[in-house]
Amino acid sequence: MQGSGRIAIDGPAGSGKSTVGEQLARHLEYLYIDTGAMYRALAWLAGHEGIDVNDGAALGTLAQHAEIEIKRPMIADGRQYTVTVRGRDVTWDIRSSGVTRAVSPVSAHPEVRSVLIARQRAMAQEGCVVMVGRDIGAVVLPDAELKIYLMASLQERARRRHAELLERLGEHNPTLPSLSEVADDIRRRDGIDHDNMQPAQDAIVIETDTLSVQQVLETIYTYVEDTDETGTQS
Ligand code: DC
């Protein structure tokens, strides 16, 4: 797949979509856009401005003026990209447990989704992209050349997310949640995210429980090679 390629990667929290999406984008030299970071940046800004996570109208207005940007990483501190809100670097702030709690209710409001989806479509016009999220193949880019939906059991997703946090926060960090707390959090988010998390009918579903990141990537590469610019599988 060459030229104006758009690859959608969707899946629930902890399905591996960010890791896989970032590596796939790097391999293909495509732009990587993690749309979850946009919803997180808005949830962060809402907290900063004291806006209620249940106030859809206020959050929709906030989204219009949030000036959320996702750029290539400019600092080598383990980040996949740099996220700014009104010029302020919030790349790590949006990973806090407060933002993780707030983001599902914030992202559920149609007023918020319509603004961020329009922005995501505009970003995808800028060239070749790997766009990662929940609804990219079904809603944001229904004509993407390739649509991947990653799945994994709740248990495995919790294990991966906990291992990531352990690596980032360190074993003795008092803010490190237990494995069962991580699993409860993912279960809660799955429930809220459910309505906006449907695989596109033409998505390739990959069950990743027993696959390494490299194996998932190799599976995707075979589809990339088989897909021409019109999205036709050969
Ligand atoms: O992928 P993530 O955990 O960083 O996503 C954060 C939240 O944003 C998640 O709870 C669901 C929401 N989200 C969404 O509704 N649609 C997307 N395209 C991406 C994320």
PDB file of C-alpha atoms and ligand atoms in Angstrom:
ATOM      1  CA  MET A   1       0.000   0.000   0.000  1.00  0.00           C
ATOM      2  CA  GLN A   2       1.610   3.266  -1.167  1.00  0.00           C
ATOM      3  CA  GLY A   3       0.416   6.847  -1.624  1.00  0.00           C
ATOM      4  CA  SER A   4      -2.548   8.115   0.356  1.00  0.00           C
ATOM      5  CA  GLY A   5      -2.777   5.207   2.761  1.00  0.00           C
ATOM      6  CA  ARG A   6      -5.061   5.338   5.760  1.00  0.00           C
ATOM      7  CA  ILE A   7      -4.963   2.506   8.225  1.00  0.00           C
ATOM      8  CA  ALA A   8      -7.519   2.312  11.047  1.00  0.00           C
ATOM      9  CA  ILE A   9      -6.683   0.324  14.152  1.00  0.00           C
ATOM     10  CA  ASP A  10      -9.427  -0.058  16.736  1.00  0.00           C
ATOM     11  CA  GLY A  11      -9.892  -2.092  19.865  1.00  0.00           C
ATOM     12  CA  PRO A  12     -10.644  -1.861  23.577  1.00  0.00           C
ATOM     13  CA  ALA A  13      -8.296  -0.574  26.303  1.00  0.00           C
ATOM     14  CA  GLY A  14      -5.199  -2.751  26.562  1.00  0.00           C
ATOM     15  CA  SER A  15      -5.738  -4.597  23.268  1.00  0.00           C
ATOM     16  CA  GLY A  16      -2.283  -3.448  22.139  1.00  0.00           C
ATOM     17  CA  LYS A  17      -3.486  -0.939  19.563  1.00  0.00           C
ATOM     18  CA  SER A  18      -1.169   1.908  20.622  1.00  0.00           C
ATOM     19  CA  THR A  19       1.986  -0.237  20.646  1.00  0.00           C
ATOM     20  CA  VAL A  20       1.091  -1.912  17.375  1.00  0.00           C
ATOM     21  CA  GLY A  21      -0.125   1.315  15.754  1.00  0.00           C
ATOM     22  CA  GLU A  22       3.010   3.236  16.618  1.00  0.00           C
ATOM     23  CA  GLN A  23       5.346   0.513  15.362  1.00  0.00           C
ATOM     24  CA  LEU A  24       3.327   0.012  12.201  1.00  0.00           C
ATOM     25  CA  ALA A  25       3.419   3.764  11.487  1.00  0.00           C
ATOM     26  CA  ARG A  26       7.162   3.852  12.055  1.00  0.00           C
ATOM     27  CA  HIS A  27       7.709   0.868   9.753  1.00  0.00           C
ATOM     28  CA  LEU A  28       5.621   2.403   6.962  1.00  0.00           C
ATOM     29  CA  GLU A  29       6.826   5.969   7.659  1.00  0.00           C
ATOM     30  CA  TYR A  30       3.226   7.047   8.163  1.00  0.00           C
ATOM     31  CA  LEU A  31       1.976   9.593  10.668  1.00  0.00           C
ATOM     32  CA  TYR A  32       0.717   7.989  13.875  1.00  0.00           C
ATOM     33  CA  ILE A  33      -2.401   9.500  15.453  1.00  0.00           C
ATOM     34  CA  ASP A  34      -3.731   8.145  18.740  1.00  0.00           C
ATOM     35  CA  THR A  35      -7.260   9.548  18.981  1.00  0.00           C
ATOM     36  CA  GLY A  36      -7.583   8.372  22.599  1.00  0.00           C
ATOM     37  CA  ALA A  37      -4.995  11.032  23.455  1.00  0.00           C
ATOM     38  CA  MET A  38      -7.342  13.699  22.042  1.00  0.00           C
ATOM     39  CA  TYR A  39     -10.219  12.574  24.299  1.00  0.00           C
ATOM     40  CA  ARG A  40      -7.771  12.402  27.204  1.00  0.00           C
ATOM     41  CA  ALA A  41      -6.464  15.910  26.470  1.00  0.00           C
ATOM     42  CA  LEU A  42     -10.036  17.218  26.543  1.00  0.00           C
ATOM     43  CA  ALA A  43     -10.746  15.382  29.820  1.00  0.00           C
ATOM     44  CA  TRP A  44      -7.567  16.914  31.257  1.00  0.00           C
ATOM     45  CA  LEU A  45      -8.629  20.410  30.156  1.00  0.00           C
ATOM     46  CA  ALA A  46     -12.136  19.911  31.593  1.00  0.00           C
ATOM     47  CA  GLY A  47     -10.568  19.024  34.959  1.00  0.00           C
ATOM     48  CA  HIS A  48      -8.248  22.007  34.726  1.00  0.00           C
ATOM     49  CA  GLU A  49     -11.167  24.349  34.032  1.00  0.00           C
ATOM     50  CA  GLY A  50     -13.534  22.744  36.554  1.00  0.00           C
ATOM     51  CA  ILE A  51     -16.068  21.596  33.938  1.00  0.00           C
ATOM     52  CA  ASP A  52     -18.389  18.746  34.971  1.00  0.00           C
ATOM     53  CA  VAL A  53     -17.788  15.486  33.056  1.00  0.00           C
ATOM     54  CA  ASN A  54     -21.591  15.149  32.711  1.00  0.00           C
ATOM     55  CA  ASP A  55     -22.117  18.522  31.038  1.00  0.00           C
ATOM     56  CA  GLY A  56     -22.117  17.567  27.346  1.00  0.00           C
ATOM     57  CA  ALA A  57     -22.952  21.049  26.048  1.00  0.00           C
ATOM     58  CA  ALA A  58     -20.129  22.734  27.993  1.00  0.00           C
ATOM     59  CA  LEU A  59     -17.681  19.987  26.994  1.00  0.00           C
ATOM     60  CA  GLY A  60     -18.670  20.317  23.321  1.00  0.00           C
ATOM     61  CA  THR A  61     -17.945  24.047  23.467  1.00  0.00           C
ATOM     62  CA  LEU A  62     -14.692  23.378  25.287  1.00  0.00           C
ATOM     63  CA  ALA A  63     -13.682  20.867  22.571  1.00  0.00           C
ATOM     64  CA  GLN A  64     -14.147  23.551  19.913  1.00  0.00           C
ATOM     65  CA  HIS A  65     -11.670  25.843  21.666  1.00  0.00           C
ATOM     66  CA  ALA A  66      -9.308  23.282  23.181  1.00  0.00           C
ATOM     67  CA  GLU A  67      -6.536  23.628  20.553  1.00  0.00           C
ATOM     68  CA  ILE A  68      -5.469  20.009  21.000  1.00  0.00           C
ATOM     69  CA  GLU A  69      -2.432  19.098  18.880  1.00  0.00           C
ATOM     70  CA  ILE A  70      -0.664  15.773  18.430  1.00  0.00           C
ATOM     71  CA  LYS A  71       2.856  16.108  17.105  1.00  0.00           C
ATOM     72  CA  ARG A  72       5.869  13.919  16.553  1.00  0.00           C
ATOM     73  CA  PRO A  73       7.738  13.393  19.853  1.00  0.00           C
ATOM     74  CA  MET A  74      10.213  16.204  20.459  1.00  0.00           C
ATOM     75  CA  ILE A  75      11.551  14.885  23.762  1.00  0.00           C
ATOM     76  CA  ALA A  76      13.153  11.439  24.148  1.00  0.00           C
ATOM     77  CA  ASP A  77      11.501  10.393  27.431  1.00  0.00           C
ATOM     78  CA  GLY A  78       9.674   7.289  26.241  1.00  0.00           C
ATOM     79  CA  ARG A  79       6.746   9.189  24.708  1.00  0.00           C
ATOM     80  CA  GLN A  80       5.164   8.045  21.432  1.00  0.00           C
ATOM     81  CA  TYR A  81       4.118  11.603  20.523  1.00  0.00           C
ATOM     82  CA  THR A  82       3.743  15.027  22.095  1.00  0.00           C
ATOM     83  CA  VAL A  83       0.242  16.249  22.998  1.00  0.00           C
ATOM     84  CA  THR A  84      -0.363  19.934  23.586  1.00  0.00           C
ATOM     85  CA  VAL A  85      -3.456  21.787  24.775  1.00  0.00           C
ATOM     86  CA  ARG A  86      -3.372  25.517  24.037  1.00  0.00           C
ATOM     87  CA  GLY A  87       0.379  25.197  23.609  1.00  0.00           C
ATOM     88  CA  ARG A  88       1.009  23.426  26.932  1.00  0.00           C
ATOM     89  CA  ASP A  89       2.687  20.003  26.844  1.00  0.00           C
ATOM     90  CA  VAL A  90       0.275  17.576  28.578  1.00  0.00           C
ATOM     91  CA  THR A  91       1.733  14.326  27.200  1.00  0.00           C
ATOM     92  CA  TRP A  92       2.213  12.755  30.619  1.00  0.00           C
ATOM     93  CA  ASP A  93      -0.575  14.603  32.489  1.00  0.00           C
ATOM     94  CA  ILE A  94      -3.179  12.866  30.301  1.00  0.00           C
ATOM     95  CA  ARG A  95      -2.026   9.461  31.601  1.00  0.00           C
ATOM     96  CA  SER A  96      -2.922  10.253  35.234  1.00  0.00           C
ATOM     97  CA  SER A  97      -5.521   8.134  37.029  1.00  0.00           C
ATOM     98  CA  GLY A  98      -7.788  11.201  37.341  1.00  0.00           C
ATOM     99  CA  VAL A  99      -7.848  11.685  33.559  1.00  0.00           C
ATOM    100  CA  THR A 100      -8.259   7.923  32.990  1.00  0.00           C
ATOM    101  CA  ARG A 101     -11.341   8.003  35.260  1.00  0.00           C
ATOM    102  CA  ALA A 102     -12.833  11.093  33.614  1.00  0.00           C
ATOM    103  CA  VAL A 103     -12.159  10.303  29.955  1.00  0.00           C
ATOM    104  CA  SER A 104     -14.855   7.675  29.327  1.00  0.00           C
ATOM    105  CA  PRO A 105     -17.779   9.871  30.484  1.00  0.00           C
ATOM    106  CA  VAL A 106     -16.255  12.885  28.667  1.00  0.00           C
ATOM    107  CA  SER A 107     -15.866  10.942  25.415  1.00  0.00           C
ATOM    108  CA  ALA A 108     -19.410   9.544  25.564  1.00  0.00           C
ATOM    109  CA  HIS A 109     -21.072  12.930  24.799  1.00  0.00           C
ATOM    110  CA  PRO A 110     -22.178  13.322  21.150  1.00  0.00           C
ATOM    111  CA  GLU A 111     -21.290  17.049  21.338  1.00  0.00           C
ATOM    112  CA  VAL A 112     -17.691  16.102  22.118  1.00  0.00           C
ATOM    113  CA  ARG A 113     -17.489  13.326  19.549  1.00  0.00           C
ATOM    114  CA  SER A 114     -18.733  15.428  16.653  1.00  0.00           C
ATOM    115  CA  VAL A 115     -16.025  18.054  17.257  1.00  0.00           C
ATOM    116  CA  LEU A 116     -13.148  15.600  17.744  1.00  0.00           C
ATOM    117  CA  ILE A 117     -14.229  13.323  14.880  1.00  0.00           C
ATOM    118  CA  ALA A 118     -14.242  16.294  12.466  1.00  0.00           C
ATOM    119  CA  ARG A 119     -10.749  17.180  13.666  1.00  0.00           C
ATOM    120  CA  GLN A 120      -9.556  13.572  13.236  1.00  0.00           C
ATOM    121  CA  ARG A 121     -10.882  13.486   9.663  1.00  0.00           C
ATOM    122  CA  ALA A 122      -9.036  16.718   8.903  1.00  0.00           C
ATOM    123  CA  MET A 123      -5.821  15.286  10.340  1.00  0.00           C
ATOM    124  CA  ALA A 124      -6.166  12.174   8.180  1.00  0.00           C
ATOM    125  CA  GLN A 125      -6.253  14.403   5.076  1.00  0.00           C
ATOM    126  CA  GLU A 126      -2.690  15.478   5.779  1.00  0.00           C
ATOM    127  CA  GLY A 127      -1.153  12.321   4.327  1.00  0.00           C
ATOM    128  CA  CYS A 128      -0.525   8.695   5.105  1.00  0.00           C
ATOM    129  CA  VAL A 129      -1.747   7.841   8.592  1.00  0.00           C
ATOM    130  CA  VAL A 130      -2.150   5.039  11.048  1.00  0.00           C
ATOM    131  CA  MET A 131      -5.063   6.223  13.182  1.00  0.00           C
ATOM    132  CA  VAL A 132      -5.792   4.390  16.402  1.00  0.00           C
ATOM    133  CA  GLY A 133      -8.971   4.488  18.501  1.00  0.00           C
ATOM    134  CA  ARG A 134     -12.332   2.827  19.098  1.00  0.00           C
ATOM    135  CA  ASP A 135     -14.447   3.954  16.145  1.00  0.00           C
ATOM    136  CA  ILE A 136     -11.925   4.840  13.431  1.00  0.00           C
ATOM    137  CA  GLY A 137     -12.858   2.127  10.924  1.00  0.00           C
ATOM    138  CA  ALA A 138     -16.608   2.289  11.601  1.00  0.00           C
ATOM    139  CA  VAL A 139     -17.158   6.055  11.947  1.00  0.00           C
ATOM    140  CA  VAL A 140     -14.148   8.351  11.522  1.00  0.00           C
ATOM    141  CA  LEU A 141     -12.611   6.871   8.352  1.00  0.00           C
ATOM    142  CA  PRO A 142     -15.183   4.429   6.936  1.00  0.00           C
ATOM    143  CA  ASP A 143     -13.277   4.472   3.624  1.00  0.00           C
ATOM    144  CA  ALA A 144      -9.857   3.682   5.152  1.00  0.00           C
ATOM    145  CA  GLU A 145      -7.831   1.349   2.937  1.00  0.00           C
ATOM    146  CA  LEU A 146      -7.228  -1.092   5.765  1.00  0.00           C
ATOM    147  CA  LYS A 147      -9.167  -1.610   8.997  1.00  0.00           C
ATOM    148  CA  ILE A 148      -7.833  -3.693  11.841  1.00  0.00           C
ATOM    149  CA  TYR A 149      -9.714  -4.526  15.050  1.00  0.00           C
ATOM    150  CA  LEU A 150      -7.571  -5.901  17.868  1.00  0.00           C
ATOM    151  CA  MET A 151      -9.178  -8.041  20.561  1.00  0.00           C
ATOM    152  CA  ALA A 152      -7.878  -9.583  23.780  1.00  0.00           C
ATOM    153  CA  SER A 153      -9.474 -11.014  26.915  1.00  0.00           C
ATOM    154  CA  LEU A 154     -10.036  -8.723  29.891  1.00  0.00           C
ATOM    155  CA  GLN A 155      -7.510 -10.727  31.908  1.00  0.00           C
ATOM    156  CA  GLU A 156      -4.769 -10.321  29.310  1.00  0.00           C
ATOM    157  CA  ARG A 157      -5.519  -6.632  28.753  1.00  0.00           C
ATOM    158  CA  ALA A 158      -5.306  -5.985  32.501  1.00  0.00           C
ATOM    159  CA  ARG A 159      -2.025  -7.892  32.681  1.00  0.00           C
ATOM    160  CA  ARG A 160      -0.505  -5.794  29.878  1.00  0.00           C
ATOM    161  CA  ARG A 161      -1.734  -2.484  31.287  1.00  0.00           C
ATOM    162  CA  HIS A 162      -0.441  -3.380  34.745  1.00  0.00           C
ATOM    163  CA  ALA A 163       2.985  -4.344  33.333  1.00  0.00           C
ATOM    164  CA  GLU A 164       3.150  -0.991  31.503  1.00  0.00           C
ATOM    165  CA  LEU A 165       2.318   0.921  34.700  1.00  0.00           C
ATOM    166  CA  LEU A 166       4.828  -1.129  36.679  1.00  0.00           C
ATOM    167  CA  GLU A 167       7.538  -0.230  34.198  1.00  0.00           C
ATOM    168  CA  ARG A 168       6.612   3.453  34.157  1.00  0.00           C
ATOM    169  CA  LEU A 169       5.930   3.987  37.868  1.00  0.00           C
ATOM    170  CA  GLY A 170       8.260   1.426  39.507  1.00  0.00           C
ATOM    171  CA  GLU A 171       7.370  -1.376  41.902  1.00  0.00           C
ATOM    172  CA  HIS A 172       7.517   0.746  45.068  1.00  0.00           C
ATOM    173  CA  ASN A 173       5.469   3.652  43.796  1.00  0.00           C
ATOM    174  CA  PRO A 174       2.460   4.142  46.116  1.00  0.00           C
ATOM    175  CA  THR A 175       0.300   5.189  43.132  1.00  0.00           C
ATOM    176  CA  LEU A 176       0.852   1.834  41.372  1.00  0.00           C
ATOM    177  CA  PRO A 177      -2.580   0.123  41.275  1.00  0.00           C
ATOM    178  CA  SER A 178      -2.939  -3.623  41.862  1.00  0.00           C
ATOM    179  CA  LEU A 179      -3.701  -5.985  38.984  1.00  0.00           C
ATOM    180  CA  SER A 180      -7.296  -6.388  40.160  1.00  0.00           C
ATOM    181  CA  GLU A 181      -7.751  -2.589  40.366  1.00  0.00           C
ATOM    182  CA  VAL A 182      -6.479  -2.287  36.786  1.00  0.00           C
ATOM    183  CA  ALA A 183      -8.896  -5.051  35.691  1.00  0.00           C
ATOM    184  CA  ASP A 184     -11.830  -3.324  37.458  1.00  0.00           C
ATOM    185  CA  ASP A 185     -10.934  -0.037  35.780  1.00  0.00           C
ATOM    186  CA  ILE A 186     -10.778  -1.630  32.309  1.00  0.00           C
ATOM    187  CA  ARG A 187     -14.115  -3.411  32.906  1.00  0.00           C
ATOM    188  CA  ARG A 188     -15.723  -0.123  33.941  1.00  0.00           C
ATOM    189  CA  ARG A 189     -14.325   1.677  30.872  1.00  0.00           C
ATOM    190  CA  ASP A 190     -15.393  -1.131  28.525  1.00  0.00           C
ATOM    191  CA  GLY A 191     -18.952  -0.652  29.830  1.00  0.00           C
ATOM    192  CA  ILE A 192     -19.001   3.108  29.170  1.00  0.00           C
ATOM    193  CA  ASP A 193     -17.066   2.924  25.870  1.00  0.00           C
ATOM    194  CA  HIS A 194     -19.182   0.064  24.518  1.00  0.00           C
ATOM    195  CA  ASP A 195     -21.556   2.110  22.324  1.00  0.00           C
ATOM    196  CA  ASN A 196     -18.691   3.840  20.516  1.00  0.00           C
ATOM    197  CA  MET A 197     -16.579   0.715  20.151  1.00  0.00           C
ATOM    198  CA  GLN A 198     -17.956  -1.359  17.291  1.00  0.00           C
ATOM    199  CA  PRO A 199     -15.704  -3.026  14.708  1.00  0.00           C
ATOM    200  CA  ALA A 200     -16.398  -1.947  11.133  1.00  0.00           C
ATOM    201  CA  GLN A 201     -18.096  -4.696   9.144  1.00  0.00           C
ATOM    202  CA  ASP A 202     -15.081  -4.931   6.862  1.00  0.00           C
ATOM    203  CA  ALA A 203     -12.472  -4.865   9.659  1.00  0.00           C
ATOM    204  CA  ILE A 204      -9.923  -7.632   9.998  1.00  0.00           C
ATOM    205  CA  VAL A 205     -10.298  -8.896  13.560  1.00  0.00           C
ATOM    206  CA  ILE A 206      -7.098 -10.127  15.213  1.00  0.00           C
ATOM    207  CA  GLU A 207      -7.286 -11.976  18.513  1.00  0.00           C
ATOM    208  CA  THR A 208      -4.037 -11.038  20.277  1.00  0.00           C
ATOM    209  CA  ASP A 209      -4.120 -13.004  23.569  1.00  0.00           C
ATOM    210  CA  THR A 210      -1.517 -15.505  22.451  1.00  0.00           C
ATOM    211  CA  LEU A 211       0.387 -13.291  20.004  1.00  0.00           C
ATOM    212  CA  SER A 212       3.469 -11.142  20.618  1.00  0.00           C
ATOM    213  CA  VAL A 213       3.550  -7.557  19.304  1.00  0.00           C
ATOM    214  CA  GLN A 214       5.856  -8.749  16.517  1.00  0.00           C
ATOM    215  CA  GLN A 215       3.420 -11.498  15.527  1.00  0.00           C
ATOM    216  CA  VAL A 216       0.519  -9.035  15.406  1.00  0.00           C
ATOM    217  CA  LEU A 217       2.621  -6.697  13.242  1.00  0.00           C
ATOM    218  CA  GLU A 218       3.587  -9.485  10.879  1.00  0.00           C
ATOM    219  CA  THR A 219      -0.068 -10.434  10.474  1.00  0.00           C
ATOM    220  CA  ILE A 220      -0.912  -6.807   9.658  1.00  0.00           C
ATOM    221  CA  TYR A 221       2.009  -6.488   7.179  1.00  0.00           C
ATOM    222  CA  THR A 222       0.529  -9.317   5.117  1.00  0.00           C
ATOM    223  CA  TYR A 223      -2.713  -7.334   4.781  1.00  0.00           C
ATOM    224  CA  VAL A 224      -0.825  -4.095   4.019  1.00  0.00           C
ATOM    225  CA  GLU A 225       0.968  -5.839   1.156  1.00  0.00           C
ATOM    226  CA  ASP A 226      -2.296  -7.263  -0.164  1.00  0.00           C
ATOM    227  CA  THR A 227      -4.191  -3.969  -0.102  1.00  0.00           C
ATOM    228  CA  ASP A 228      -4.007  -1.499  -2.941  1.00  0.00           C
ATOM    229  CA  GLU A 229      -4.840   2.206  -2.685  1.00  0.00           C
ATOM    230  CA  THR A 230      -8.531   1.646  -3.328  1.00  0.00           C
ATOM    231  CA  GLY A 231      -8.719  -0.588  -0.281  1.00  0.00           C
ATOM    232  CA  THR A 232      -9.206  -3.693  -2.371  1.00  0.00           C
ATOM    233  CA  GLN A 233      -7.745  -6.872  -0.930  1.00  0.00           C
ATOM    234  CA  SER A 234      -5.955  -8.915  -3.600  1.00  0.00           C
TER     235      SER A 234
HETATM  236  O1   DC B   1      -7.249   4.498  24.083  1.00  0.00           O
HETATM  237  P1   DC B   1      -7.377   5.291  25.372  1.00  0.00           P
HETATM  238  O2   DC B   1      -7.558   4.437  26.584  1.00  0.00           O
HETATM  239  O3   DC B   1      -6.282   6.288  25.557  1.00  0.00           O
HETATM  240  O4   DC B   1      -8.726   6.119  25.174  1.00  0.00           O
HETATM  241  C1   DC B   1      -9.200   6.999  26.150  1.00  0.00           C
HETATM  242  C2   DC B   1     -10.716   7.063  26.100  1.00  0.00           C
HETATM  243  O5   DC B   1     -11.156   7.752  24.953  1.00  0.00           O
HETATM  244  C3   DC B   1     -11.414   5.720  26.120  1.00  0.00           C
HETATM  245  O6   DC B   1     -12.022   5.534  27.375  1.00  0.00           O
HETATM  246  C4   DC B   1     -12.465   5.783  25.049  1.00  0.00           C
HETATM  247  C5   DC B   1     -12.268   7.098  24.380  1.00  0.00           C
HETATM  248  N1   DC B   1     -12.052   7.000  22.947  1.00  0.00           N
HETATM  249  C6   DC B   1     -13.155   7.060  22.135  1.00  0.00           C
HETATM  250  O7   DC B   1     -14.286   7.108  22.632  1.00  0.00           O
HETATM  251  N2   DC B   1     -12.995   7.042  20.779  1.00  0.00           N
HETATM  252  C7   DC B   1     -11.777   6.960  20.237  1.00  0.00           C
HETATM  253  N3   DC B   1     -11.641   6.980  18.904  1.00  0.00           N
HETATM  254  C8   DC B   1     -10.635   6.882  21.070  1.00  0.00           C
HETATM  255  C9   DC B   1     -10.818   6.890  22.426  1.00  0.00           C
END
